[in-house]
Amino acid sequence: MDAAGTIIVAMIAGALRVSTPFLFVSLGECLTERAGRINLGNEGVLVLGAMVGYATSYHTGSPWVGVLAAAVAGALLGGLHGAICALARVNDVAMGIAIMLAGTGIAFFFGKPYVQPSAPHLPTLPLGFWSDVPQVRSALDVSPLFFLGLLAAFLLHWFFRATRVGLRVRIVGDSADAARALGLGIDRIRLLATACGSGLAGIGGAFLSLSYPGSWNEGLSSGQGLMAVALVVFARWNPLHCITAALIFGAAGALGPSLQTIGVSKGYYLFYAAPYVVTLIVLAITVRPGRALRGMPGELSIGR
Amino acid sequence: MIDGFGISRRRLLGTAGMGAAALGLGTSLLPRTARAGDLTVGFIYVGPKDDYGYNQAHAEAAAVLKTMPGIKVVEEEKVPETDDVAKTMQSMIELDGATLLFPTSFGYFDPYMLKMAAKYPNVQFRHCGGMWNKAKHPMNTGSYFGYIGMGQYLNGIAAGHATKTKKIGFIAAKPIPQVLLNINSFALGAKLVDPSITTQVIFTGDWSMPVKEAEATNSLADQGIDVVTCHVDGPKVIVETAEHRGMFTCGYHANQSALAPKGYLTGAEWNWITVYKEFAAAAMAGKPLGNFVRGGLAEGFVKTSPFGPGVSDASRKQIDAVKAEIMKGGFAVIKGPLKDNKGNAVVAAGAAYPETAIELESMNYLVEGVIGSIS
């Protein structure tokens, strides 16, 4: 295969492999923020989900039970965030940082015995069966969680656009006054949105430990949860754009290693920074001073 | 918010004060020093001690040391290279009565360990690395380190026999001299088997980057590379991913054969117990401890993993023969004439650098046959 082909296959493979945790966390964060709350704790939820998923898979022998357990653990931690933020004068950004530290701390503490053992992994769907190029076959070995993430994005989009509950979430997120006038339970809706959002982020964590890279250790997330929070801004709070954003991030992450294998080895630190540079450029282009971000829920504490 | 919970600041301070008093009472009941003749040894690790890597290699040796009579071992893992390590050292000395400390991570040395060494002149500090300098540093401190390049050389021979595509890979964290020596040794070992073998190197940029390490392994596999080894803190992800992709692997730091029962060939492992036993024995006998201790395979500081099923008889024979040569001492992997991968002569004909040579500590090139660049 020629150099350009290699890079393209590697980037597609990277997009399919690396994007899933970004997708789940950004969808979860999207749901939470559309209800008017920020949850920086999703980094901690991601790490906790990875640990709980791995440990559960190890003990029960079923990776799917692990995914479920990760979602539940994520929802509990997210619920805690939601419940505390409902108290008067609690800053959700500061609380999110506390939740992030708590989540990683809990995961490191209870995850200690699971660094060494190997837990059963999630199966992959061999979608490359039609090709006899081994690179293509391996690139199209896609985790079912990826498709679950795509499904979740479309469902979430439909939920916001066409359902009564989705409309309520948006009202709560856009104007607390309007929500009060309609007699909606603001705190309850935000609590549920935060818990469900963190549940999704927990599934993203389970993907990290049970699918790719498929191992639990303490350096696993390396900030991916936080990046996904930024991706929501990048995606303009639109679940469908979250897919694009996650895929771009995944592909850009594959750029560094694959360029080195075809002999472009100078400046690999720059290639590794590519996803972040892209984010910076997009934000710089779309954000102008004195104007709220397009698509941003009106109740977000950073916008008020 | 505090008012909302009915806790006033004064009450909070009072409770905290009581807590501190109780804590103080508790610690004063603990033994301040160990019994005479006994030795308490403190180990400090930068990461988890079961990481299948650098920290596990130290922790395994500490576990062996623990079983020796008269020795008590205290350990703390995941201690950052900040003021935290100074506090850990202080508490090991004050509360556990440790008189011999092994802070095992590079960044612990300056200023944290030096500061503690000045404060506690009767405690011995030995740091894993090569930073001790007689002119600058006190005599109750010191360095110990192993030369593991020979292990990677033997890995390279195993890889050279196992590869079918004549392309092997090395995943490295950062291009520092010790890592470059490992890459070059691995490549030269493989070239001993077949000079046409190339070694593709990928730098991930940091010591623990699981997602990038997995991506790097996959990129190597996609390029038809069929044997891989690494120099990162925890090789678990790389070894597992490589096994999944049907590649052979050579281990590093510790024995990872359990992670890759099919593809694990052999590995370069630390054998720190040799060093720790020596220090502990000297300390218990009241003799002075070495300040600058180093050794390689021949001295027992480094060992190789048992052969996996993918190692052929010819490969075993050659590895054992070269290992026997190394065991005699003075063996040099880096010897002239040697060119780097840009075609410049880096070692003149006739020159040979055994693992103790000072020239190797400033290595800044990749040898011919390695694909990659250090900047």
mmCIF file with all atom_site columns, C-alpha atoms in Angstrom, chain B residues 199-334:
data_model
loop_
_atom_site.group_PDB
_atom_site.id
_atom_site.type_symbol
_atom_site.label_atom_id
_atom_site.label_alt_id
_atom_site.label_comp_id
_atom_site.label_asym_id
_atom_site.label_entity_id
_atom_site.label_seq_id
_atom_site.pdbx_PDB_ins_code
_atom_site.Cartn_x
_atom_site.Cartn_y
_atom_site.Cartn_z
_atom_site.occupancy
_atom_site.B_iso_or_equiv
_atom_site.pdbx_formal_charge
_atom_site.auth_seq_id
_atom_site.auth_comp_id
_atom_site.auth_asym_id
_atom_site.auth_atom_id
_atom_site.pdbx_PDB_model_num
ATOM 1   C CA . THR B 1 199 ? 13.629 -1.480  12.972 1.00 0.00 ? 199 THR B CA 1
ATOM 2   C CA . GLN B 1 200 ? 10.748 1.002   12.851 1.00 0.00 ? 200 GLN B CA 1
ATOM 3   C CA . VAL B 1 201 ? 10.645 3.242   15.893 1.00 0.00 ? 201 VAL B CA 1
ATOM 4   C CA . ILE B 1 202 ? 7.612  5.204   17.083 1.00 0.00 ? 202 ILE B CA 1
ATOM 5   C CA . PHE B 1 203 ? 7.855  7.791   19.844 1.00 0.00 ? 203 PHE B CA 1
ATOM 6   C CA . THR B 1 204 ? 4.675  8.297   21.839 1.00 0.00 ? 204 THR B CA 1
ATOM 7   C CA . GLY B 1 205 ? 5.934  11.419  23.607 1.00 0.00 ? 205 GLY B CA 1
ATOM 8   C CA . ASP B 1 206 ? 5.399  10.327  27.209 1.00 0.00 ? 206 ASP B CA 1
ATOM 9   C CA . TRP B 1 207 ? 5.974  7.432   29.609 1.00 0.00 ? 207 TRP B CA 1
ATOM 10  C CA . SER B 1 208 ? 2.380  6.331   30.024 1.00 0.00 ? 208 SER B CA 1
ATOM 11  C CA . MET B 1 209 ? 0.020  6.929   27.067 1.00 0.00 ? 209 MET B CA 1
ATOM 12  C CA . PRO B 1 210 ? -2.139 3.793   26.735 1.00 0.00 ? 210 PRO B CA 1
ATOM 13  C CA . VAL B 1 211 ? -4.251 4.951   23.779 1.00 0.00 ? 211 VAL B CA 1
ATOM 14  C CA . LYS B 1 212 ? -1.226 6.171   21.773 1.00 0.00 ? 212 LYS B CA 1
ATOM 15  C CA . GLU B 1 213 ? 0.676  2.999   22.623 1.00 0.00 ? 213 GLU B CA 1
ATOM 16  C CA . ALA B 1 214 ? -2.200 0.889   21.285 1.00 0.00 ? 214 ALA B CA 1
ATOM 17  C CA . GLU B 1 215 ? -2.439 3.100   18.182 1.00 0.00 ? 215 GLU B CA 1
ATOM 18  C CA . ALA B 1 216 ? 1.306  2.789   17.643 1.00 0.00 ? 216 ALA B CA 1
ATOM 19  C CA . THR B 1 217 ? 1.138  -1.009  17.913 1.00 0.00 ? 217 THR B CA 1
ATOM 20  C CA . ASN B 1 218 ? -1.713 -1.095  15.408 1.00 0.00 ? 218 ASN B CA 1
ATOM 21  C CA . SER B 1 219 ? 0.132  1.199   12.981 1.00 0.00 ? 219 SER B CA 1
ATOM 22  C CA . LEU B 1 220 ? 3.172  -1.068  13.179 1.00 0.00 ? 220 LEU B CA 1
ATOM 23  C CA . ALA B 1 221 ? 1.033  -4.137  12.524 1.00 0.00 ? 221 ALA B CA 1
ATOM 24  C CA . ASP B 1 222 ? -0.595 -2.383  9.564  1.00 0.00 ? 222 ASP B CA 1
ATOM 25  C CA . GLN B 1 223 ? 2.867  -1.813  8.111  1.00 0.00 ? 223 GLN B CA 1
ATOM 26  C CA . GLY B 1 224 ? 3.619  -5.519  8.170  1.00 0.00 ? 224 GLY B CA 1
ATOM 27  C CA . ILE B 1 225 ? 5.894  -5.336  11.194 1.00 0.00 ? 225 ILE B CA 1
ATOM 28  C CA . ASP B 1 226 ? 5.679  -8.650  13.007 1.00 0.00 ? 226 ASP B CA 1
ATOM 29  C CA . VAL B 1 227 ? 7.849  -8.297  16.122 1.00 0.00 ? 227 VAL B CA 1
ATOM 30  C CA . VAL B 1 228 ? 7.591  -5.428  18.571 1.00 0.00 ? 228 VAL B CA 1
ATOM 31  C CA . THR B 1 229 ? 9.229  -4.345  21.796 1.00 0.00 ? 229 THR B CA 1
ATOM 32  C CA . CYS B 1 230 ? 9.056  -1.113  23.747 1.00 0.00 ? 230 CYS B CA 1
ATOM 33  C CA . HIS B 1 231 ? 10.458 1.261   26.303 1.00 0.00 ? 231 HIS B CA 1
ATOM 34  C CA . VAL B 1 232 ? 7.495  2.782   28.144 1.00 0.00 ? 232 VAL B CA 1
ATOM 35  C CA . ASP B 1 233 ? 6.542  2.579   31.807 1.00 0.00 ? 233 ASP B CA 1
ATOM 36  C CA . GLY B 1 234 ? 3.893  -0.123  31.539 1.00 0.00 ? 234 GLY B CA 1
ATOM 37  C CA . PRO B 1 235 ? 4.180  -2.388  28.479 1.00 0.00 ? 235 PRO B CA 1
ATOM 38  C CA . LYS B 1 236 ? 0.857  -4.153  29.206 1.00 0.00 ? 236 LYS B CA 1
ATOM 39  C CA . VAL B 1 237 ? -1.226 -2.421  26.519 1.00 0.00 ? 237 VAL B CA 1
ATOM 40  C CA . ILE B 1 238 ? 1.440  -2.897  23.840 1.00 0.00 ? 238 ILE B CA 1
ATOM 41  C CA . VAL B 1 239 ? 1.970  -6.575  24.645 1.00 0.00 ? 239 VAL B CA 1
ATOM 42  C CA . GLU B 1 240 ? -1.780 -7.270  24.708 1.00 0.00 ? 240 GLU B CA 1
ATOM 43  C CA . THR B 1 241 ? -2.488 -5.344  21.495 1.00 0.00 ? 241 THR B CA 1
ATOM 44  C CA . ALA B 1 242 ? 0.396  -7.054  19.714 1.00 0.00 ? 242 ALA B CA 1
ATOM 45  C CA . GLU B 1 243 ? -0.863 -10.467 20.817 1.00 0.00 ? 243 GLU B CA 1
ATOM 46  C CA . HIS B 1 244 ? -4.300 -9.564  19.501 1.00 0.00 ? 244 HIS B CA 1
ATOM 47  C CA . ARG B 1 245 ? -2.785 -8.615  16.147 1.00 0.00 ? 245 ARG B CA 1
ATOM 48  C CA . GLY B 1 246 ? -0.792 -11.849 15.971 1.00 0.00 ? 246 GLY B CA 1
ATOM 49  C CA . MET B 1 247 ? 2.613  -10.225 16.407 1.00 0.00 ? 247 MET B CA 1
ATOM 50  C CA . PHE B 1 248 ? 5.573  -11.468 18.410 1.00 0.00 ? 248 PHE B CA 1
ATOM 51  C CA . THR B 1 249 ? 6.667  -9.379  21.383 1.00 0.00 ? 249 THR B CA 1
ATOM 52  C CA . CYS B 1 250 ? 9.813  -8.952  23.419 1.00 0.00 ? 250 CYS B CA 1
ATOM 53  C CA . GLY B 1 251 ? 9.194  -7.754  26.955 1.00 0.00 ? 251 GLY B CA 1
ATOM 54  C CA . TYR B 1 252 ? 10.753 -4.936  28.901 1.00 0.00 ? 252 TYR B CA 1
ATOM 55  C CA . HIS B 1 253 ? 11.091 -4.034  32.618 1.00 0.00 ? 253 HIS B CA 1
ATOM 56  C CA . ALA B 1 254 ? 9.314  -7.165  33.920 1.00 0.00 ? 254 ALA B CA 1
ATOM 57  C CA . ASN B 1 255 ? 8.030  -10.503 32.652 1.00 0.00 ? 255 ASN B CA 1
ATOM 58  C CA . GLN B 1 256 ? 4.897  -10.000 30.528 1.00 0.00 ? 256 GLN B CA 1
ATOM 59  C CA . SER B 1 257 ? 4.648  -13.565 29.194 1.00 0.00 ? 257 SER B CA 1
ATOM 60  C CA . ALA B 1 258 ? 1.285  -14.071 30.943 1.00 0.00 ? 258 ALA B CA 1
ATOM 61  C CA . LEU B 1 259 ? -0.204 -11.349 28.728 1.00 0.00 ? 259 LEU B CA 1
ATOM 62  C CA . ALA B 1 260 ? 0.923  -12.939 25.460 1.00 0.00 ? 260 ALA B CA 1
ATOM 63  C CA . PRO B 1 261 ? 1.168  -16.702 25.807 1.00 0.00 ? 261 PRO B CA 1
ATOM 64  C CA . LYS B 1 262 ? 1.533  -17.175 22.029 1.00 0.00 ? 262 LYS B CA 1
ATOM 65  C CA . GLY B 1 263 ? 3.679  -14.266 20.911 1.00 0.00 ? 263 GLY B CA 1
ATOM 66  C CA . TYR B 1 264 ? 6.000  -13.544 23.854 1.00 0.00 ? 264 TYR B CA 1
ATOM 67  C CA . LEU B 1 265 ? 9.546  -14.393 22.785 1.00 0.00 ? 265 LEU B CA 1
ATOM 68  C CA . THR B 1 266 ? 11.733 -13.263 25.666 1.00 0.00 ? 266 THR B CA 1
ATOM 69  C CA . GLY B 1 267 ? 12.274 -10.038 27.560 1.00 0.00 ? 267 GLY B CA 1
ATOM 70  C CA . ALA B 1 268 ? 14.768 -7.719  29.193 1.00 0.00 ? 268 ALA B CA 1
ATOM 71  C CA . GLU B 1 269 ? 13.947 -7.563  32.898 1.00 0.00 ? 269 GLU B CA 1
ATOM 72  C CA . TRP B 1 270 ? 15.431 -5.741  35.840 1.00 0.00 ? 270 TRP B CA 1
ATOM 73  C CA . ASN B 1 271 ? 16.716 -7.902  38.672 1.00 0.00 ? 271 ASN B CA 1
ATOM 74  C CA . TRP B 1 272 ? 16.924 -5.308  41.423 1.00 0.00 ? 272 TRP B CA 1
ATOM 75  C CA . ILE B 1 273 ? 17.062 -7.820  44.244 1.00 0.00 ? 273 ILE B CA 1
ATOM 76  C CA . THR B 1 274 ? 20.821 -8.195  43.600 1.00 0.00 ? 274 THR B CA 1
ATOM 77  C CA . VAL B 1 275 ? 21.310 -4.516  44.410 1.00 0.00 ? 275 VAL B CA 1
ATOM 78  C CA . TYR B 1 276 ? 18.882 -4.382  47.322 1.00 0.00 ? 276 TYR B CA 1
ATOM 79  C CA . LYS B 1 277 ? 20.354 -7.451  49.013 1.00 0.00 ? 277 LYS B CA 1
ATOM 80  C CA . GLU B 1 278 ? 23.838 -5.965  48.729 1.00 0.00 ? 278 GLU B CA 1
ATOM 81  C CA . PHE B 1 279 ? 22.770 -2.631  50.254 1.00 0.00 ? 279 PHE B CA 1
ATOM 82  C CA . ALA B 1 280 ? 20.716 -4.255  53.012 1.00 0.00 ? 280 ALA B CA 1
ATOM 83  C CA . ALA B 1 281 ? 23.499 -6.662  53.954 1.00 0.00 ? 281 ALA B CA 1
ATOM 84  C CA . ALA B 1 282 ? 26.009 -3.816  54.185 1.00 0.00 ? 282 ALA B CA 1
ATOM 85  C CA . ALA B 1 283 ? 23.625 -1.713  56.251 1.00 0.00 ? 283 ALA B CA 1
ATOM 86  C CA . MET B 1 284 ? 22.932 -4.543  58.697 1.00 0.00 ? 284 MET B CA 1
ATOM 87  C CA . ALA B 1 285 ? 26.614 -5.322  59.078 1.00 0.00 ? 285 ALA B CA 1
ATOM 88  C CA . GLY B 1 286 ? 27.319 -1.644  59.728 1.00 0.00 ? 286 GLY B CA 1
ATOM 89  C CA . LYS B 1 287 ? 29.588 -1.397  56.716 1.00 0.00 ? 287 LYS B CA 1
ATOM 90  C CA . PRO B 1 288 ? 29.589 1.602   54.367 1.00 0.00 ? 288 PRO B CA 1
ATOM 91  C CA . LEU B 1 289 ? 27.185 1.349   51.435 1.00 0.00 ? 289 LEU B CA 1
ATOM 92  C CA . GLY B 1 290 ? 28.321 1.869   47.876 1.00 0.00 ? 290 GLY B CA 1
ATOM 93  C CA . ASN B 1 291 ? 27.573 5.305   46.456 1.00 0.00 ? 291 ASN B CA 1
ATOM 94  C CA . PHE B 1 292 ? 27.690 4.568   42.782 1.00 0.00 ? 292 PHE B CA 1
ATOM 95  C CA . VAL B 1 293 ? 26.571 1.033   42.034 1.00 0.00 ? 293 VAL B CA 1
ATOM 96  C CA . ARG B 1 294 ? 26.015 -0.253  38.532 1.00 0.00 ? 294 ARG B CA 1
ATOM 97  C CA . GLY B 1 295 ? 25.866 -3.529  36.729 1.00 0.00 ? 295 GLY B CA 1
ATOM 98  C CA . GLY B 1 296 ? 24.338 -5.386  33.839 1.00 0.00 ? 296 GLY B CA 1
ATOM 99  C CA . LEU B 1 297 ? 23.560 -8.970  32.897 1.00 0.00 ? 297 LEU B CA 1
ATOM 100 C CA . ALA B 1 298 ? 26.966 -10.193 34.021 1.00 0.00 ? 298 ALA B CA 1
ATOM 101 C CA . GLU B 1 299 ? 26.555 -8.651  37.475 1.00 0.00 ? 299 GLU B CA 1
ATOM 102 C CA . GLY B 1 300 ? 23.002 -9.966  37.899 1.00 0.00 ? 300 GLY B CA 1
ATOM 103 C CA . PHE B 1 301 ? 21.360 -6.532  37.821 1.00 0.00 ? 301 PHE B CA 1
ATOM 104 C CA . VAL B 1 302 ? 19.411 -7.505  34.720 1.00 0.00 ? 302 VAL B CA 1
ATOM 105 C CA . LYS B 1 303 ? 17.950 -10.835 33.604 1.00 0.00 ? 303 LYS B CA 1
ATOM 106 C CA . THR B 1 304 ? 16.101 -12.237 30.614 1.00 0.00 ? 304 THR B CA 1
ATOM 107 C CA . SER B 1 305 ? 12.604 -13.760 30.585 1.00 0.00 ? 305 SER B CA 1
ATOM 108 C CA . PRO B 1 306 ? 12.306 -17.491 29.905 1.00 0.00 ? 306 PRO B CA 1
ATOM 109 C CA . PHE B 1 307 ? 11.876 -18.298 26.208 1.00 0.00 ? 307 PHE B CA 1
ATOM 110 C CA . GLY B 1 308 ? 8.351  -18.395 24.808 1.00 0.00 ? 308 GLY B CA 1
ATOM 111 C CA . PRO B 1 309 ? 7.027  -20.995 22.335 1.00 0.00 ? 309 PRO B CA 1
ATOM 112 C CA . GLY B 1 310 ? 7.853  -18.795 19.299 1.00 0.00 ? 310 GLY B CA 1
ATOM 113 C CA . VAL B 1 311 ? 11.625 -19.003 19.821 1.00 0.00 ? 311 VAL B CA 1
ATOM 114 C CA . SER B 1 312 ? 13.252 -21.496 17.444 1.00 0.00 ? 312 SER B CA 1
ATOM 115 C CA . ASP B 1 313 ? 16.100 -23.808 18.374 1.00 0.00 ? 313 ASP B CA 1
ATOM 116 C CA . ALA B 1 314 ? 18.553 -21.849 16.223 1.00 0.00 ? 314 ALA B CA 1
ATOM 117 C CA . SER B 1 315 ? 17.441 -18.678 17.989 1.00 0.00 ? 315 SER B CA 1
ATOM 118 C CA . ARG B 1 316 ? 17.856 -20.206 21.456 1.00 0.00 ? 316 ARG B CA 1
ATOM 119 C CA . LYS B 1 317 ? 21.304 -21.446 20.557 1.00 0.00 ? 317 LYS B CA 1
ATOM 120 C CA . GLN B 1 318 ? 22.477 -18.056 19.304 1.00 0.00 ? 318 GLN B CA 1
ATOM 121 C CA . ILE B 1 319 ? 20.982 -16.141 22.243 1.00 0.00 ? 319 ILE B CA 1
ATOM 122 C CA . ASP B 1 320 ? 22.568 -18.515 24.745 1.00 0.00 ? 320 ASP B CA 1
ATOM 123 C CA . ALA B 1 321 ? 25.931 -18.238 22.989 1.00 0.00 ? 321 ALA B CA 1
ATOM 124 C CA . VAL B 1 322 ? 25.870 -14.424 22.959 1.00 0.00 ? 322 VAL B CA 1
ATOM 125 C CA . LYS B 1 323 ? 24.653 -14.370 26.559 1.00 0.00 ? 323 LYS B CA 1
ATOM 126 C CA . ALA B 1 324 ? 27.599 -16.545 27.566 1.00 0.00 ? 324 ALA B CA 1
ATOM 127 C CA . GLU B 1 325 ? 29.907 -14.011 25.902 1.00 0.00 ? 325 GLU B CA 1
ATOM 128 C CA . ILE B 1 326 ? 28.214 -11.159 27.772 1.00 0.00 ? 326 ILE B CA 1
ATOM 129 C CA . MET B 1 327 ? 28.533 -13.022 31.074 1.00 0.00 ? 327 MET B CA 1
ATOM 130 C CA . LYS B 1 328 ? 32.319 -12.959 30.681 1.00 0.00 ? 328 LYS B CA 1
ATOM 131 C CA . GLY B 1 329 ? 32.149 -9.155  31.041 1.00 0.00 ? 329 GLY B CA 1
ATOM 132 C CA . GLY B 1 330 ? 33.392 -6.304  28.872 1.00 0.00 ? 330 GLY B CA 1
ATOM 133 C CA . PHE B 1 331 ? 31.088 -7.156  25.955 1.00 0.00 ? 331 PHE B CA 1
ATOM 134 C CA . ALA B 1 332 ? 30.365 -4.252  23.611 1.00 0.00 ? 332 ALA B CA 1
ATOM 135 C CA . VAL B 1 333 ? 27.250 -3.948  21.465 1.00 0.00 ? 333 VAL B CA 1
ATOM 136 C CA . ILE B 1 334 ? 28.110 -0.476  20.219 1.00 0.00 ? 334 ILE B CA 1
#
